[in-house]
mmCIF file of C-alpha atoms in Angstrom:
data_model
loop_
_atom_site.group_PDB
_atom_site.id
_atom_site.type_symbol
_atom_site.label_atom_id
_atom_site.label_comp_id
_atom_site.label_asym_id
_atom_site.label_seq_id
_atom_site.Cartn_x
_atom_site.Cartn_y
_atom_site.Cartn_z
ATOM 1 C CA MET A 1 -24.327 7.767 -2.769
ATOM 2 C CA SER A 2 -26.448 9.785 -0.393
ATOM 3 C CA ALA A 3 -28.114 11.333 -3.673
ATOM 4 C CA LEU A 4 -29.020 7.683 -4.229
ATOM 5 C CA HIS A 5 -30.596 7.324 -0.763
ATOM 6 C CA ALA A 6 -32.719 10.397 -1.762
ATOM 7 C CA GLY A 7 -33.636 8.777 -5.167
ATOM 8 C CA VAL A 8 -32.134 11.278 -7.303
ATOM 9 C CA SER A 9 -28.841 11.863 -9.313
ATOM 10 C CA ALA A 10 -25.596 11.945 -7.693
ATOM 11 C CA GLY A 11 -24.639 14.576 -10.376
ATOM 12 C CA GLY A 12 -26.432 17.371 -8.762
ATOM 13 C CA ALA A 13 -30.048 16.903 -10.057
ATOM 14 C CA VAL A 14 -33.032 18.039 -7.933
ATOM 15 C CA GLY A 15 -35.857 15.995 -6.604
ATOM 16 C CA ARG A 16 -39.392 16.921 -5.496
ATOM 17 C CA GLY A 17 -40.270 17.484 -1.847
ATOM 18 C CA THR A 18 -43.421 17.667 -0.378
ATOM 19 C CA GLY A 19 -45.907 19.948 -2.333
ATOM 20 C CA GLY A 20 -44.237 18.994 -5.516
ATOM 21 C CA ARG A 21 -41.633 21.975 -4.955
ATOM 22 C CA LYS A 22 -38.200 21.136 -6.097
ATOM 23 C CA ARG A 23 -35.300 21.209 -3.455
ATOM 24 C CA PRO A 24 -31.594 21.280 -4.291
ATOM 25 C CA VAL A 25 -29.510 18.248 -3.571
ATOM 26 C CA ALA A 26 -27.502 20.063 -0.776
ATOM 27 C CA GLN A 27 -30.932 20.519 0.993
ATOM 28 C CA ARG A 28 -32.110 17.199 0.929
ATOM 29 C CA VAL A 29 -28.801 15.661 1.920
ATOM 30 C CA GLY A 30 -27.363 15.625 5.448
ATOM 31 C CA GLY A 31 -24.096 17.261 6.104
ATOM 32 C CA SER A 32 -22.397 13.863 7.284
ATOM 33 C CA PRO A 33 -18.760 13.537 5.985
ATOM 34 C CA ASP A 34 -19.498 10.025 5.291
ATOM 35 C CA ARG A 35 -22.272 11.055 3.097
ATOM 36 C CA ALA A 36 -20.533 13.760 1.292
ATOM 37 C CA ARG A 37 -17.693 10.934 0.294
ATOM 38 C CA ARG A 38 -20.057 8.626 -1.132
ATOM 39 C CA ASN A 39 -21.883 11.588 -2.971
ATOM 40 C CA LYS A 40 -18.462 12.461 -4.580
ATOM 41 C CA LYS A 41 -17.648 8.837 -5.342
ATOM 42 C CA GLY A 42 -21.137 8.447 -7.198
ATOM 43 C CA ARG A 43 -20.425 11.748 -9.276
ATOM 44 C CA ARG A 44 -16.966 10.326 -10.506
ATOM 45 C CA VAL A 45 -18.888 7.098 -11.449
ATOM 46 C CA LEU A 46 -21.466 8.953 -13.642
ATOM 47 C CA CYS A 47 -18.256 10.115 -15.668
ATOM 48 C CA GLN A 48 -17.283 6.459 -16.400
ATOM 49 C CA GLY A 49 -18.453 3.937 -18.706
ATOM 50 C CA VAL A 50 -21.261 1.495 -18.245
ATOM 51 C CA ALA A 51 -19.024 -1.346 -16.699
ATOM 52 C CA ALA A 52 -17.928 1.094 -14.038
ATOM 53 C CA ARG A 53 -21.490 2.085 -13.212
ATOM 54 C CA TYR A 54 -22.532 -1.662 -12.975
ATOM 55 C CA ALA A 55 -19.586 -2.438 -10.527
ATOM 56 C CA PHE A 56 -20.569 0.509 -8.383
ATOM 57 C CA MET A 57 -24.072 -0.649 -8.341
ATOM 58 C CA LYS A 58 -22.972 -4.292 -7.431
ATOM 59 C CA HIS A 59 -21.189 -2.996 -4.437
ATOM 60 C CA TRP A 60 -23.951 -1.023 -3.156
ATOM 61 C CA ARG A 61 -26.920 -3.040 -4.251
ATOM 62 C CA LEU A 62 -27.367 -4.548 -0.449
ATOM 63 C CA ARG A 63 -27.891 -0.978 0.849
ATOM 64 C CA PHE A 64 -29.676 0.743 -2.007
ATOM 65 C CA PRO A 65 -32.444 -0.467 -4.553
ATOM 66 C CA VAL A 66 -31.245 -1.461 -7.842
ATOM 67 C CA LYS A 67 -34.180 0.288 -9.476
ATOM 68 C CA VAL A 68 -33.240 3.745 -8.020
ATOM 69 C CA MET A 69 -29.444 3.051 -8.923
ATOM 70 C CA SER A 70 -30.523 2.119 -12.387
ATOM 71 C CA ARG A 71 -32.361 5.303 -12.777
ATOM 72 C CA VAL A 72 -29.553 7.429 -11.314
ATOM 73 C CA PHE A 73 -26.809 5.976 -13.461
ATOM 74 C CA ASP A 74 -28.957 5.877 -16.623
ATOM 75 C CA VAL A 75 -28.703 2.021 -17.055
ATOM 76 C CA SER A 76 -31.237 -0.565 -17.429
ATOM 77 C CA ARG A 77 -31.833 -3.102 -14.700
ATOM 78 C CA SER A 78 -32.100 -5.966 -17.285
ATOM 79 C CA GLY A 79 -28.477 -4.884 -18.471
ATOM 80 C CA PHE A 80 -27.339 -5.030 -14.920
ATOM 81 C CA TYR A 81 -28.513 -8.427 -14.149
ATOM 82 C CA ALA A 82 -27.224 -9.659 -17.493
ATOM 83 C CA TRP A 83 -23.857 -8.201 -16.641
ATOM 84 C CA LEU A 84 -23.923 -10.096 -13.373
ATOM 85 C CA LYS A 85 -24.163 -13.384 -14.884
ATOM 86 C CA ARG A 86 -21.548 -12.602 -17.324
ATOM 87 C CA PRO A 87 -18.187 -14.357 -16.856
ATOM 88 C CA PRO A 88 -15.276 -12.358 -15.884
ATOM 89 C CA SER A 89 -13.346 -10.988 -18.808
ATOM 90 C CA CYS A 90 -9.961 -12.219 -19.673
ATOM 91 C CA LYS A 91 -8.193 -9.161 -18.523
ATOM 92 C CA ARG A 92 -10.063 -9.473 -15.183
ATOM 93 C CA GLN A 93 -9.164 -13.115 -15.059
ATOM 94 C CA SER A 94 -5.537 -12.369 -15.653
ATOM 95 C CA ASP A 95 -5.581 -9.602 -12.861
ATOM 96 C CA GLU A 96 -6.906 -11.999 -10.460
ATOM 97 C CA ARG A 97 -4.031 -14.646 -11.408
ATOM 98 C CA LEU A 98 -1.397 -11.714 -10.866
ATOM 99 C CA LYS A 99 -3.111 -10.846 -7.539
ATOM 100 C CA VAL A 100 -2.476 -14.158 -6.386
ATOM 101 C CA ALA A 101 1.100 -13.963 -7.368
ATOM 102 C CA ILE A 102 1.580 -10.608 -5.630
ATOM 103 C CA ASN A 103 0.092 -11.964 -2.420
ATOM 104 C CA VAL A 104 2.609 -15.047 -2.610
ATOM 105 C CA ALA A 105 5.684 -12.697 -3.377
ATOM 106 C CA HIS A 106 4.735 -10.024 -0.880
ATOM 107 C CA PRO A 107 5.413 -12.186 2.334
ATOM 108 C CA ARG A 108 8.379 -13.823 0.709
ATOM 109 C CA SER A 109 10.223 -10.517 0.699
ATOM 110 C CA ARG A 110 9.399 -10.080 4.238
ATOM 111 C CA GLU A 111 6.899 -7.306 3.006
ATOM 112 C CA THR A 112 9.821 -5.044 2.087
ATOM 113 C CA TYR A 113 9.547 -5.010 -1.562
ATOM 114 C CA ASP A 114 8.016 -2.136 -3.381
ATOM 115 C CA VAL A 115 6.444 -2.174 -6.935
ATOM 116 C CA PRO A 116 9.766 -1.590 -8.761
ATOM 117 C CA ARG A 117 11.505 -4.399 -6.764
ATOM 118 C CA LEU A 118 8.475 -6.753 -6.943
ATOM 119 C CA GLN A 119 8.113 -6.379 -10.720
ATOM 120 C CA PRO A 120 11.356 -8.460 -12.025
ATOM 121 C CA GLU A 121 10.293 -11.146 -9.273
ATOM 122 C CA LEU A 122 6.977 -11.515 -10.654
ATOM 123 C CA ALA A 123 8.430 -11.497 -14.338
ATOM 124 C CA ALA A 124 10.911 -14.267 -13.246
ATOM 125 C CA GLY A 125 7.851 -16.467 -12.059
ATOM 126 C CA GLY A 126 6.092 -15.943 -15.358
ATOM 127 C CA PHE A 127 3.977 -12.996 -14.445
ATOM 128 C CA ALA A 128 5.262 -10.110 -16.875
ATOM 129 C CA ALA A 129 3.472 -6.906 -16.137
ATOM 130 C CA GLY A 130 3.894 -3.182 -16.142
ATOM 131 C CA ARG A 131 4.563 -1.317 -13.236
ATOM 132 C CA ASP A 132 1.320 0.824 -13.383
ATOM 133 C CA ARG A 133 -0.658 -2.342 -13.508
ATOM 134 C CA ILE A 134 1.229 -3.845 -10.479
ATOM 135 C CA ALA A 135 0.775 -0.616 -8.489
ATOM 136 C CA ARG A 136 -2.937 -0.800 -9.417
ATOM 137 C CA LEU A 137 -3.573 -4.394 -8.053
ATOM 138 C CA TRP A 138 -1.253 -3.563 -5.111
ATOM 139 C CA ARG A 139 -3.521 -0.877 -4.091
ATOM 140 C CA GLU A 140 -6.584 -3.078 -4.421
ATOM 141 C CA LEU A 141 -5.101 -5.807 -2.426
ATOM 142 C CA GLY A 142 -4.308 -3.054 0.393
ATOM 143 C CA LEU A 143 -0.557 -3.842 0.712
ATOM 144 C CA ARG A 144 2.039 -1.938 2.181
ATOM 145 C CA CYS A 145 5.748 -1.999 2.465
ATOM 146 C CA ARG A 146 7.235 -2.604 5.905
ATOM 147 C CA GLN A 147 9.547 0.121 6.678
ATOM 148 C CA LYS A 148 13.093 -1.111 8.192
ATOM 149 C CA ARG A 149 14.447 1.254 11.018
ATOM 150 C CA LYS A 150 17.714 2.672 10.226
ATOM 151 C CA PHE A 151 20.211 1.107 12.720
ATOM 152 C CA LYS A 152 22.673 3.809 13.591
ATOM 153 C CA ALA A 153 25.923 2.110 15.223
ATOM 154 C CA THR A 154 27.069 4.064 18.294
ATOM 155 C CA THR A 155 29.509 3.345 21.182
ATOM 156 C CA ASN A 156 27.892 3.058 24.435
ATOM 157 C CA SER A 157 30.440 3.774 27.236
ATOM 158 C CA ASN A 158 27.859 3.943 29.824
ATOM 159 C CA HIS A 159 27.792 0.508 31.183
ATOM 160 C CA SER A 160 29.200 -1.600 34.145
ATOM 161 C CA LEU A 161 31.058 -4.109 31.904
ATOM 162 C CA PRO A 162 34.834 -4.633 32.074
ATOM 163 C CA VAL A 163 36.859 -2.243 30.078
ATOM 164 C CA ALA A 164 40.000 -3.389 28.393
ATOM 165 C CA GLU A 165 43.209 -1.770 29.823
ATOM 166 C CA ASN A 166 44.769 0.746 27.510
ATOM 167 C CA VAL A 167 48.364 -0.601 27.156
ATOM 168 C CA LEU A 168 49.010 1.805 24.192
ATOM 169 C CA GLY A 169 48.759 4.763 26.485
ATOM 170 C CA GLN A 170 48.174 7.014 23.443
ATOM 171 C CA THR A 171 51.824 6.381 22.410
ATOM 172 C CA PHE A 172 51.640 6.461 18.595
ATOM 173 C CA ALA A 173 55.276 6.756 17.886
ATOM 174 C CA PRO A 174 56.650 3.454 18.866
ATOM 175 C CA ARG A 175 60.500 2.901 19.011
ATOM 176 C CA ALA A 176 60.356 -0.536 17.332
ATOM 177 C CA PRO A 177 58.136 -2.523 14.859
ATOM 178 C CA ASN A 178 55.205 -4.645 15.922
ATOM 179 C CA GLN A 179 54.648 -2.641 19.123
ATOM 180 C CA GLY A 180 51.009 -1.466 18.153
ATOM 181 C CA TRP A 181 48.269 -2.756 15.938
ATOM 182 C CA VAL A 182 45.538 -0.981 14.140
ATOM 183 C CA THR A 183 42.298 -2.679 14.130
ATOM 184 C CA ASP A 184 38.710 -2.120 12.503
ATOM 185 C CA LEU A 185 35.659 -2.593 14.670
ATOM 186 C CA THR A 186 32.363 -3.630 13.322
ATOM 187 C CA TYR A 187 28.817 -4.362 14.776
ATOM 188 C CA LEU A 188 27.452 -7.739 13.763
ATOM 189 C CA PRO A 189 23.687 -8.000 14.839
ATOM 190 C CA THR A 190 22.488 -11.384 16.335
ATOM 191 C CA GLY A 191 19.467 -12.693 18.056
ATOM 192 C CA GLU A 192 21.114 -12.028 21.303
ATOM 193 C CA GLY A 193 22.335 -8.549 20.489
ATOM 194 C CA CYS A 194 25.255 -7.064 18.870
ATOM 195 C CA LEU A 195 28.547 -8.602 18.487
ATOM 196 C CA TYR A 196 31.777 -6.470 18.204
ATOM 197 C CA PRO A 197 34.427 -8.222 16.284
ATOM 198 C CA ALA A 198 37.782 -6.415 16.055
ATOM 199 C CA LEU A 199 40.285 -7.393 13.343
ATOM 200 C CA PRO A 200 43.872 -6.238 12.908
ATOM 201 C CA ARG A 201 44.636 -4.564 9.742
ATOM 202 C CA MET A 202 47.885 -6.082 8.455
ATOM 203 C CA ASP A 203 48.510 -2.911 6.327
ATOM 204 C CA ALA A 204 48.813 -0.662 9.589
ATOM 205 C CA LEU A 205 51.211 -2.531 11.900
ATOM 206 C CA TYR A 206 53.704 -0.318 13.520
#
């Protein structure tokens, strides 16, 4: 885009400086990283079709003269203004409807669904689309999945809470039935913290 600012081709053409001498683009364009990125993007647009060039011009028309961009991208100004008045294509309208559906489904999944998981949900709502198309619109919307932190359940013995008495005393060879029970302990997250239910295993009584 910095080449547009200088009024020359973004594809590496040269312009005339003072005295009619030609100067390379690199000498006329500053070394700003932001300008370099815009210049690179402009070169990519030159390799695309007319519609892509018009879209690029529409995005930058408040900053750069349409006359200059038309010359750089080798398109006519009349064609550009006619393209602006043209209604969106059926494909574009379909993409916009799908974008709305994606925007609705994303928060409904608590922002945890990626494209493969989102695809069947969209299809169930009447929006059948391939993964590549959904991924493209997903990127255009700037959406991201919220990464869930893995919860690692560990026993914390460093506390001041009362500890149950060890009545078993590590005696794992009882002399009579039903003197010891084996239990399973699990972690149950709640709004107030974790609960730790312990259930006896009926197949492991001794």
